[in-house]
Amino acid sequence: MTTETYKLGAFIQRLVSGNVVSSSLFLLFFAAVITTSLFSIFKDGLVSIEERAGYLPWTLFMDATPEERVTIVAIDEKSINEIGPWPWPRRVMADLVDSINAAGAQLQIHDVLYPIGDLQDNDQFADALLKDEKSIIAQLPVLQLQEPPLKSGSLTHAVTGIGCNIGADSGPALPEAGQFIGASDALVGVPKGHIAPIIETDGTVRKVPAFICSDQVAYPALAITPFFQLTSYEGWSATISEGAGIFEPKRNLKLNAYAGMEIPLDPNGGLRISFKKSPSSFASISAVDVLEGNFDPSLLDNILVLVGATAFGLDDIVPTPYSGSSPGVELQARVLTSILDGEVPFTPQGVSILNGLISTIIGGLLLFIALQRGRLALIGLPFVAFSSSFLALMIHGFLLTSYDLWIGWLYSGFFGFLGGSLLLISEHARVRFERGLVMQNLISYLPSETARKVAYQLPTSTIQAERSEVTLMTADLRNFSALGELRPPEESTSVLHYFFTKVSDIVETNGGRVHEYTGDSVLAVWDGGGCESAAKSLAAALDIEKQLNENLLTEVSVAGLEPLAVGIGIEQG
């Protein structure tokens, strides 16, 4: 065995056969480092995977209870077929507004832009929207800069008390828009809210900015504007404060007109959209049916009415966990109802602590199984490794559906898979190494064929014997018994070990195999009873005679001892 081979074997032995607790903890720590590094490098791609699977608890256990506070008036294919292509004349929209008001709507929120363009009947439309202060329309700050700069109409109805010092310690980092598409100046007095969702890298919309700043002034989201408009409180005023505690959101939005009401926000002032409710829970009426009076009045009476496009060709289609083509107005309904219910999902400040705790639980389970070793480890480690993602997703789903906490699952799940895989590889390496040691030790004392049978065949009480034609050679170390009696045991052992090793090498070089070691003699076998096997056994005998008797075991004896010699006998039959 070379020095390099010995060192490698010693290293493997220390790794897989040393302190199990220390080596297992090291592998789990290594798995945590790798997991953290991967999430730092491939954050965007991994977040997309986590988000898509993270919605499963909502979609699997969706709330199909009919929503009785919000109704959608849809600009759908049926309405376009009967009224004409979009955009409709302002007089038609004025009639739609009047029809909704006549049905007793508490407030109507238009998820529709009314920019400068169709100036005809603008005054009639403005009067309808301003009547009884029951209408809100949309405006669109543009977050991505364009050339030339885009500024159309006017942004109105800002909120006081919200700072726009982006990235400053004094306030949250709110999105900044240098461009916008505002409503027609004729509608300047109509309350407005922005419709600028955050489009993620995978094309989905998961959050809505609660406020967007333009020229250091904050404008509220369309789904938040109704809460300002419904109150008699003078002026639109709100504050954003830091959350406290590991289960609190990073930011809290407080509407000054509503004591005790807090809306959780992310560090950038974003509202996460809740998909707890089934799409079928939102009542929808075709706009043409409202214009013609063909609807149940109770669907609009004292109801918050959302007016928006659902027709596929109007480009207000977004992917959601329920469908790849859901109308954008449905997202507004989801945000609005989650605020009403106080169930806006959010990522708590202590999300890292919670994920670390879940990962520790999974790691502790893996460590417990790894310490058992053997069959339990070989079966339990892959089971936990593959089921850790499911376990982490279950914990995420429980916290999401029960407490509206979005903590994610992928980090803990991937850590469990990687940690379990490393421990499993370590356990397999340990088993293979120990079996290799057993086999190596058996071969040191038994013929290789016999050693394999002992190592790999199941024990049996049946006598196993076979008849074959063979050539046998026995090599005996003469005078060794006297040496063993008079010389130190270490010296006798060294001589015997050298004798066995040298004879074995010569026998195997000449095509034979050692059948057994008995005392100070070796019995070797060549299969077959012909001349070929006899010639090989004779060649081996001559090599032993030359290398041992002539060169190494000289006739010069130790005082008081006969000289050592090798006696060889060959038999065939």
Short mmCIF file of N, CA and C in Angstrom, two decimals, residues 16 18-26 28 363-378 380-381 423-424 426-427 430:
data_model
loop_
_atom_site.label_atom_id
_atom_site.label_comp_id
_atom_site.label_asym_id
_atom_site.label_seq_id
_atom_site.Cartn_x
_atom_site.Cartn_y
_atom_site.Cartn_z
N VAL A 16 -15.97 8.94 8.09
CA VAL A 16 -17.20 8.14 8.19
C VAL A 16 -17.25 7.27 9.43
N GLY A 18 -15.57 8.22 12.45
CA GLY A 18 -15.19 8.98 13.64
C GLY A 18 -16.41 9.31 14.47
N ASN A 19 -16.36 10.46 15.13
CA ASN A 19 -17.46 10.91 15.96
C ASN A 19 -18.67 11.22 15.08
N VAL A 20 -19.73 10.44 15.24
CA VAL A 20 -20.89 10.58 14.37
C VAL A 20 -21.56 11.94 14.55
N VAL A 21 -21.67 12.39 15.78
CA VAL A 21 -22.32 13.67 16.04
C VAL A 21 -21.55 14.80 15.36
N SER A 22 -20.24 14.81 15.54
CA SER A 22 -19.42 15.89 14.97
C SER A 22 -19.48 15.90 13.45
N SER A 23 -19.33 14.72 12.85
CA SER A 23 -19.34 14.66 11.38
C SER A 23 -20.72 15.01 10.83
N SER A 24 -21.80 14.58 11.49
CA SER A 24 -23.14 14.90 11.03
C SER A 24 -23.44 16.39 11.16
N LEU A 25 -23.03 16.98 12.28
CA LEU A 25 -23.22 18.42 12.46
C LEU A 25 -22.43 19.20 11.42
N PHE A 26 -21.23 18.73 11.11
CA PHE A 26 -20.43 19.40 10.08
C PHE A 26 -21.14 19.35 8.73
N LEU A 28 -24.38 19.04 8.16
CA LEU A 28 -25.57 19.90 8.21
C LEU A 28 -25.18 21.37 8.12
N GLY A 363 -33.21 19.75 10.55
CA GLY A 363 -31.85 19.29 10.80
C GLY A 363 -31.76 18.39 12.01
N GLY A 364 -32.52 18.71 13.07
CA GLY A 364 -32.53 17.86 14.26
C GLY A 364 -33.08 16.48 13.96
N LEU A 365 -34.14 16.44 13.14
CA LEU A 365 -34.71 15.15 12.76
C LEU A 365 -33.70 14.33 11.94
N LEU A 366 -33.01 15.00 11.01
CA LEU A 366 -31.99 14.31 10.22
C LEU A 366 -30.85 13.80 11.10
N LEU A 367 -30.44 14.63 12.07
CA LEU A 367 -29.36 14.23 12.97
C LEU A 367 -29.76 13.01 13.80
N PHE A 368 -30.99 13.02 14.30
CA PHE A 368 -31.47 11.88 15.10
C PHE A 368 -31.45 10.60 14.29
N ILE A 369 -31.91 10.69 13.04
CA ILE A 369 -31.93 9.49 12.20
C ILE A 369 -30.51 9.06 11.85
N ALA A 370 -29.64 10.03 11.57
CA ALA A 370 -28.26 9.69 11.22
C ALA A 370 -27.55 8.98 12.36
N LEU A 371 -27.86 9.36 13.61
CA LEU A 371 -27.21 8.74 14.76
C LEU A 371 -27.64 7.29 14.95
N GLN A 372 -28.80 6.92 14.41
CA GLN A 372 -29.26 5.53 14.53
C GLN A 372 -28.44 4.59 13.66
N ARG A 373 -27.96 5.15 12.54
CA ARG A 373 -27.14 4.38 11.60
C ARG A 373 -27.88 3.14 11.08
N GLY A 374 -27.17 2.39 10.28
CA GLY A 374 -27.72 1.14 9.79
C GLY A 374 -28.94 1.33 8.91
N ARG A 375 -29.86 0.35 8.98
CA ARG A 375 -31.03 0.32 8.10
C ARG A 375 -31.93 1.53 8.30
N LEU A 376 -32.13 1.95 9.56
CA LEU A 376 -32.99 3.10 9.81
C LEU A 376 -32.46 4.35 9.13
N ALA A 377 -31.15 4.56 9.19
CA ALA A 377 -30.56 5.73 8.54
C ALA A 377 -30.67 5.63 7.02
N LEU A 378 -30.42 4.46 6.47
CA LEU A 378 -30.46 4.29 5.02
C LEU A 378 -31.86 4.46 4.46
N GLY A 380 -34.50 6.14 6.49
CA GLY A 380 -35.06 7.37 7.03
C GLY A 380 -34.48 8.62 6.42
N LEU A 381 -33.18 8.64 6.14
CA LEU A 381 -32.56 9.86 5.62
C LEU A 381 -33.12 10.27 4.25
N LEU A 423 -25.92 13.51 4.43
CA LEU A 423 -25.85 12.50 5.49
C LEU A 423 -26.04 11.10 4.93
N LEU A 424 -26.89 10.96 3.93
CA LEU A 424 -27.11 9.65 3.31
C LEU A 424 -25.84 9.19 2.59
N SER A 426 -22.85 10.09 3.30
CA SER A 426 -21.89 9.75 4.36
C SER A 426 -22.16 8.37 4.93
N GLU A 427 -23.44 8.07 5.15
CA GLU A 427 -23.79 6.76 5.72
C GLU A 427 -23.45 5.64 4.74
N ARG A 430 -19.77 5.17 4.82
CA ARG A 430 -19.36 4.46 6.03
C ARG A 430 -19.59 2.96 5.88
#
